[in-house]
Amino acid sequence: MEEHILIVDDERELADLIEVYLSNDGYVVHKFYNGTDALRCLEGTPIDLAVLDVMLPDTDGFTLCRKIREKFYFPVIMLTARVEDADKIRGLTLGADDYITKPFNPLELVARVRTQLRRYHRYNTQAAGGTQKPPTAETAEFDIRGLTINKNSHKCLLFGEEVALTPIEFSILWYLCEHQGTVVPSEVLFEAVWGEKYLDNNNTVMAHIGRLREKLHEPARRPKFIKTVWGVGYTIEK
């Protein structure tokens, strides 16, 4: 099955280069130099992953990511020339799955695209009742004080109301539920969910935890479900 990649970057030479590498890897590329045309494309084209530049002529990648997340849950990779942690956290909080700082090796981008698509399609296969081996009955579902998460259906319910989670968010929440009652260090959580080596000053986990708390309507200072153990990590208490 062909996989469709949306590229939005007003640096035409870079967008063209990304298109060449992704096309050579077998992907169908839909390339645009502004956000307006990209959103129009989404109305009638099935997209599997988006690569968004932060700086665009008619909008910015943060706004574009937010609009995408209103309707779609495919992976989003942000590109930016900025290196400030605040920008990275903002993008991840709005629903981006990964973040690459310019300049970068196009082969690294291709590798990250593959990783995100594997996770995304594995999530969709399980959510649709695919052929993967189901988990045992003892670990198929957790029900924690009104928060229910089911690995077979890949659904999360909060007091009976479904919470729409991205594959990354679901994986984080599931891992914390699996280790309920213990404190999971940020680096352990990152390496378990992203499958990559954790680097110092990596705020990816913190940003996604913040977004999860928003979706679970968690008060910042006294969260009911995901609690922070400062200097150690995160925990869901029994």
mmCIF file of C-alpha atoms in Angstrom:
data_model
loop_
_atom_site.group_PDB
_atom_site.id
_atom_site.type_symbol
_atom_site.label_atom_id
_atom_site.label_comp_id
_atom_site.label_asym_id
_atom_site.label_seq_id
_atom_site.Cartn_x
_atom_site.Cartn_y
_atom_site.Cartn_z
ATOM 1 C CA MET A 1 0.000 0.000 0.000
ATOM 2 C CA GLU A 2 1.360 3.400 -0.974
ATOM 3 C CA GLU A 3 1.954 5.826 1.866
ATOM 4 C CA HIS A 4 1.273 9.513 1.310
ATOM 5 C CA ILE A 5 3.507 12.180 2.850
ATOM 6 C CA LEU A 6 2.568 15.861 3.105
ATOM 7 C CA ILE A 7 5.495 18.314 2.955
ATOM 8 C CA VAL A 8 4.945 21.982 3.803
ATOM 9 C CA ASP A 9 8.027 24.206 3.579
ATOM 10 C CA ASP A 10 8.536 27.548 1.834
ATOM 11 C CA GLU A 11 12.252 26.865 1.339
ATOM 12 C CA ARG A 12 11.749 25.448 -2.124
ATOM 13 C CA GLU A 13 15.178 23.883 -2.515
ATOM 14 C CA LEU A 14 14.837 22.064 0.811
ATOM 15 C CA ALA A 15 11.268 20.968 0.056
ATOM 16 C CA ASP A 16 12.409 19.660 -3.337
ATOM 17 C CA LEU A 17 15.309 17.785 -1.696
ATOM 18 C CA ILE A 18 13.017 16.172 0.874
ATOM 19 C CA GLU A 19 10.643 15.201 -1.914
ATOM 20 C CA VAL A 20 13.465 13.462 -3.816
ATOM 21 C CA TYR A 21 14.601 11.431 -0.803
ATOM 22 C CA LEU A 22 11.095 10.406 0.237
ATOM 23 C CA SER A 23 10.077 9.576 -3.329
ATOM 24 C CA ASN A 24 13.184 7.439 -3.747
ATOM 25 C CA ASP A 25 12.116 5.581 -0.608
ATOM 26 C CA GLY A 26 8.784 4.731 -2.222
ATOM 27 C CA TYR A 27 6.489 7.357 -0.691
ATOM 28 C CA VAL A 28 3.913 9.439 -2.565
ATOM 29 C CA VAL A 29 4.775 13.063 -1.798
ATOM 30 C CA HIS A 30 2.375 16.013 -1.738
ATOM 31 C CA LYS A 31 4.514 19.139 -1.576
ATOM 32 C CA PHE A 32 3.334 22.672 -0.790
ATOM 33 C CA TYR A 33 5.041 25.952 -0.019
ATOM 34 C CA ASN A 34 2.287 27.429 2.184
ATOM 35 C CA GLY A 35 -0.273 26.309 4.747
ATOM 36 C CA THR A 36 -3.370 27.269 2.780
ATOM 37 C CA ASP A 37 -2.664 24.875 -0.087
ATOM 38 C CA ALA A 38 -1.680 22.153 2.379
ATOM 39 C CA LEU A 39 -4.995 22.380 4.235
ATOM 40 C CA ARG A 40 -6.843 22.275 0.926
ATOM 41 C CA CYS A 41 -4.963 19.087 0.051
ATOM 42 C CA LEU A 42 -6.047 17.465 3.320
ATOM 43 C CA GLU A 43 -9.697 17.922 2.396
ATOM 44 C CA GLY A 44 -9.549 15.298 -0.336
ATOM 45 C CA THR A 45 -6.270 13.393 -0.006
ATOM 46 C CA PRO A 46 -5.562 10.592 2.497
ATOM 47 C CA ILE A 47 -2.319 11.537 4.267
ATOM 48 C CA ASP A 48 -0.244 9.149 6.402
ATOM 49 C CA LEU A 49 2.298 11.661 7.764
ATOM 50 C CA ALA A 50 3.053 15.385 7.563
ATOM 51 C CA VAL A 51 6.382 17.226 7.610
ATOM 52 C CA LEU A 52 5.773 20.869 8.565
ATOM 53 C CA ASP A 53 8.147 23.813 8.591
ATOM 54 C CA VAL A 54 7.594 26.229 11.475
ATOM 55 C CA MET A 55 8.052 29.389 9.401
ATOM 56 C CA LEU A 56 5.597 29.716 6.499
ATOM 57 C CA PRO A 57 4.552 32.754 4.443
ATOM 58 C CA ASP A 58 0.822 32.681 5.284
ATOM 59 C CA THR A 59 0.796 31.063 8.754
ATOM 60 C CA ASP A 60 3.168 29.114 10.976
ATOM 61 C CA GLY A 61 3.738 25.415 11.495
ATOM 62 C CA PHE A 62 2.349 25.552 15.037
ATOM 63 C CA THR A 63 -1.005 26.861 13.819
ATOM 64 C CA LEU A 64 -1.026 24.369 10.963
ATOM 65 C CA CYS A 65 -0.285 21.499 13.364
ATOM 66 C CA ARG A 66 -3.128 22.595 15.646
ATOM 67 C CA LYS A 67 -5.578 22.676 12.728
ATOM 68 C CA ILE A 68 -4.450 19.225 11.596
ATOM 69 C CA ARG A 69 -4.974 17.826 15.094
ATOM 70 C CA GLU A 70 -8.576 19.043 15.091
ATOM 71 C CA LYS A 71 -9.419 16.315 12.544
ATOM 72 C CA PHE A 72 -6.469 13.988 11.991
ATOM 73 C CA TYR A 73 -4.183 11.772 14.072
ATOM 74 C CA PHE A 74 -1.458 10.840 11.589
ATOM 75 C CA PRO A 75 2.120 11.613 12.711
ATOM 76 C CA VAL A 76 3.452 15.150 12.374
ATOM 77 C CA ILE A 77 7.171 15.991 12.185
ATOM 78 C CA MET A 78 8.127 19.642 12.680
ATOM 79 C CA LEU A 79 11.089 21.292 10.932
ATOM 80 C CA THR A 80 12.630 24.480 12.255
ATOM 81 C CA ALA A 81 15.781 26.558 12.213
ATOM 82 C CA ARG A 82 15.130 27.486 15.837
ATOM 83 C CA VAL A 83 16.876 25.623 18.623
ATOM 84 C CA GLU A 84 15.064 27.033 21.667
ATOM 85 C CA ASP A 85 13.477 24.441 23.927
ATOM 86 C CA ALA A 86 10.358 26.615 24.220
ATOM 87 C CA ASP A 87 9.641 26.233 20.492
ATOM 88 C CA LYS A 88 10.154 22.487 20.665
ATOM 89 C CA ILE A 89 7.868 22.135 23.659
ATOM 90 C CA ARG A 90 5.211 24.272 21.984
ATOM 91 C CA GLY A 91 5.195 22.086 18.872
ATOM 92 C CA LEU A 92 5.007 18.857 20.851
ATOM 93 C CA THR A 93 2.290 20.245 23.094
ATOM 94 C CA LEU A 94 0.176 21.097 20.050
ATOM 95 C CA GLY A 95 0.360 17.464 18.941
ATOM 96 C CA ALA A 96 3.562 17.079 16.930
ATOM 97 C CA ASP A 97 5.199 13.664 17.236
ATOM 98 C CA ASP A 98 8.779 14.590 16.391
ATOM 99 C CA TYR A 99 10.958 17.650 15.877
ATOM 100 C CA ILE A 100 14.026 18.135 13.655
ATOM 101 C CA THR A 101 16.263 21.216 13.748
ATOM 102 C CA LYS A 102 17.719 22.586 10.525
ATOM 103 C CA PRO A 103 20.174 21.888 9.023
ATOM 104 C CA PHE A 104 19.710 18.128 9.047
ATOM 105 C CA ASN A 105 20.706 15.073 7.049
ATOM 106 C CA PRO A 106 17.810 14.085 4.729
ATOM 107 C CA LEU A 107 18.553 10.437 5.519
ATOM 108 C CA GLU A 108 17.798 11.157 9.180
ATOM 109 C CA LEU A 109 14.421 12.584 8.195
ATOM 110 C CA VAL A 110 13.645 9.508 6.100
ATOM 111 C CA ALA A 111 14.547 7.274 9.056
ATOM 112 C CA ARG A 112 12.278 9.228 11.380
ATOM 113 C CA VAL A 113 9.451 9.067 8.841
ATOM 114 C CA ARG A 114 9.782 5.286 8.744
ATOM 115 C CA THR A 115 9.757 5.062 12.540
ATOM 116 C CA GLN A 116 6.666 7.227 12.915
ATOM 117 C CA LEU A 117 4.788 5.365 10.173
ATOM 118 C CA ARG A 118 5.570 1.968 11.714
ATOM 119 C CA ARG A 119 4.152 3.123 15.020
ATOM 120 C CA TYR A 120 1.118 4.750 13.366
ATOM 121 C CA HIS A 121 0.174 1.719 11.277
ATOM 122 C CA ARG A 122 0.740 -0.662 14.183
ATOM 123 C CA TYR A 123 -1.649 1.474 16.245
ATOM 124 C CA ASN A 124 -4.289 1.510 13.493
ATOM 125 C CA THR A 125 -4.017 -2.239 12.927
ATOM 126 C CA GLN A 126 -4.625 -2.951 16.592
ATOM 127 C CA ALA A 127 -7.406 -0.377 16.846
ATOM 128 C CA ALA A 128 -9.201 -1.988 13.890
ATOM 129 C CA GLY A 129 -8.896 -5.484 15.352
ATOM 130 C CA GLY A 130 -5.954 -6.556 13.217
ATOM 131 C CA THR A 131 -4.169 -9.876 13.158
ATOM 132 C CA GLN A 132 -1.499 -9.077 15.705
ATOM 133 C CA LYS A 133 -1.432 -11.372 18.720
ATOM 134 C CA PRO A 134 -3.696 -9.861 21.403
ATOM 135 C CA PRO A 135 -2.380 -9.262 24.889
ATOM 136 C CA THR A 136 -3.401 -11.546 27.723
ATOM 137 C CA ALA A 137 -6.629 -10.887 29.559
ATOM 138 C CA GLU A 138 -4.660 -9.750 32.628
ATOM 139 C CA THR A 139 -3.024 -6.886 30.729
ATOM 140 C CA ALA A 140 -5.568 -6.031 28.038
ATOM 141 C CA GLU A 141 -7.271 -3.256 30.016
ATOM 142 C CA PHE A 142 -6.691 -0.977 32.976
ATOM 143 C CA ASP A 143 -9.436 0.811 34.895
ATOM 144 C CA ILE A 144 -8.030 3.411 37.258
ATOM 145 C CA ARG A 145 -10.513 5.571 39.156
ATOM 146 C CA GLY A 146 -12.691 6.231 36.102
ATOM 147 C CA LEU A 147 -9.878 6.176 33.549
ATOM 148 C CA THR A 148 -10.133 3.099 31.310
ATOM 149 C CA ILE A 149 -7.561 2.196 28.666
ATOM 150 C CA ASN A 150 -7.877 -0.900 26.469
ATOM 151 C CA LYS A 151 -4.964 -2.234 24.427
ATOM 152 C CA ASN A 152 -7.102 -4.434 22.173
ATOM 153 C CA SER A 153 -9.369 -1.617 20.968
ATOM 154 C CA HIS A 154 -6.783 1.141 21.547
ATOM 155 C CA LYS A 155 -9.483 3.224 23.207
ATOM 156 C CA CYS A 156 -9.255 5.428 26.260
ATOM 157 C CA LEU A 157 -12.351 6.407 28.247
ATOM 158 C CA LEU A 158 -12.594 9.004 30.997
ATOM 159 C CA PHE A 159 -15.741 8.473 33.081
ATOM 160 C CA GLY A 160 -17.349 6.788 30.070
ATOM 161 C CA GLU A 161 -16.413 9.491 27.541
ATOM 162 C CA GLU A 162 -13.858 8.588 24.871
ATOM 163 C CA VAL A 163 -10.597 10.549 24.914
ATOM 164 C CA ALA A 164 -8.981 10.938 21.483
ATOM 165 C CA LEU A 165 -5.298 10.077 21.847
ATOM 166 C CA THR A 166 -2.535 10.026 19.260
ATOM 167 C CA PRO A 167 -0.505 6.786 19.040
ATOM 168 C CA ILE A 168 2.325 8.371 21.048
ATOM 169 C CA GLU A 169 -0.039 9.584 23.771
ATOM 170 C CA PHE A 170 -1.691 6.174 23.997
ATOM 171 C CA SER A 171 1.690 4.450 24.292
ATOM 172 C CA ILE A 172 2.806 6.783 27.088
ATOM 173 C CA LEU A 173 -0.390 6.305 29.057
ATOM 174 C CA TRP A 174 -0.363 2.527 28.544
ATOM 175 C CA TYR A 175 3.254 2.231 29.697
ATOM 176 C CA LEU A 176 2.519 4.224 32.849
ATOM 177 C CA CYS A 177 -0.536 2.072 33.545
ATOM 178 C CA GLU A 178 1.535 -1.090 33.042
ATOM 179 C CA HIS A 179 3.942 0.218 35.689
ATOM 180 C CA GLN A 180 1.227 1.578 37.955
ATOM 181 C CA GLY A 181 2.483 2.240 41.461
ATOM 182 C CA THR A 182 6.108 2.749 40.415
ATOM 183 C CA VAL A 183 7.918 5.895 39.307
ATOM 184 C CA VAL A 184 9.012 5.725 35.663
ATOM 185 C CA PRO A 185 12.052 7.930 34.899
ATOM 186 C CA SER A 186 11.702 10.222 31.879
ATOM 187 C CA GLU A 187 14.578 8.531 30.080
ATOM 188 C CA VAL A 188 13.041 5.073 30.575
ATOM 189 C CA LEU A 189 9.652 6.277 29.324
ATOM 190 C CA PHE A 190 11.225 7.955 26.284
ATOM 191 C CA GLU A 191 13.276 4.932 25.274
ATOM 192 C CA ALA A 192 10.300 2.574 25.783
ATOM 193 C CA VAL A 193 7.863 4.662 23.715
ATOM 194 C CA TRP A 194 10.113 6.244 21.072
ATOM 195 C CA GLY A 195 12.608 3.387 20.827
ATOM 196 C CA GLU A 196 15.515 5.828 20.704
ATOM 197 C CA LYS A 197 18.376 6.753 23.007
ATOM 198 C CA TYR A 198 17.436 9.429 25.516
ATOM 199 C CA LEU A 199 19.590 12.567 25.427
ATOM 200 C CA ASP A 200 20.118 15.094 28.208
ATOM 201 C CA ASN A 201 17.757 18.091 28.228
ATOM 202 C CA ASN A 202 15.172 16.196 26.180
ATOM 203 C CA ASN A 203 11.800 17.836 26.893
ATOM 204 C CA THR A 204 9.788 15.578 24.590
ATOM 205 C CA VAL A 205 8.314 13.479 27.397
ATOM 206 C CA MET A 206 7.372 16.525 29.459
ATOM 207 C CA ALA A 207 5.566 18.125 26.528
ATOM 208 C CA HIS A 208 3.548 14.995 25.770
ATOM 209 C CA ILE A 209 2.691 14.478 29.445
ATOM 210 C CA GLY A 210 1.396 18.050 29.483
ATOM 211 C CA ARG A 211 -0.838 17.378 26.499
ATOM 212 C CA LEU A 212 -2.092 14.128 28.030
ATOM 213 C CA ARG A 213 -3.017 15.946 31.220
ATOM 214 C CA GLU A 214 -4.965 18.519 29.221
ATOM 215 C CA LYS A 215 -6.962 15.788 27.507
ATOM 216 C CA LEU A 216 -7.643 14.102 30.855
ATOM 217 C CA HIS A 217 -8.709 17.471 32.332
ATOM 218 C CA GLU A 218 -6.006 17.203 34.970
ATOM 219 C CA PRO A 219 -5.397 20.237 37.225
ATOM 220 C CA ALA A 220 -1.785 21.319 36.820
ATOM 221 C CA ARG A 221 -0.960 21.414 40.521
ATOM 222 C CA ARG A 222 -2.947 18.419 41.744
ATOM 223 C CA PRO A 223 -3.282 15.875 38.918
ATOM 224 C CA LYS A 224 -5.498 12.894 39.680
ATOM 225 C CA PHE A 225 -3.869 10.409 37.346
ATOM 226 C CA ILE A 226 -0.366 11.237 36.043
ATOM 227 C CA LYS A 227 1.742 12.596 38.884
ATOM 228 C CA THR A 228 5.228 14.084 38.695
ATOM 229 C CA VAL A 229 7.936 12.978 41.085
ATOM 230 C CA TRP A 230 10.323 15.901 40.712
ATOM 231 C CA GLY A 231 13.797 14.939 39.642
ATOM 232 C CA VAL A 232 12.765 11.327 39.041
ATOM 233 C CA GLY A 233 9.888 10.848 36.589
ATOM 234 C CA TYR A 234 6.156 10.119 36.383
ATOM 235 C CA THR A 235 3.778 7.728 38.060
ATOM 236 C CA ILE A 236 0.163 6.611 38.121
ATOM 237 C CA GLU A 237 -0.641 5.604 41.675
ATOM 238 C CA LYS A 238 -2.550 2.438 42.529
#
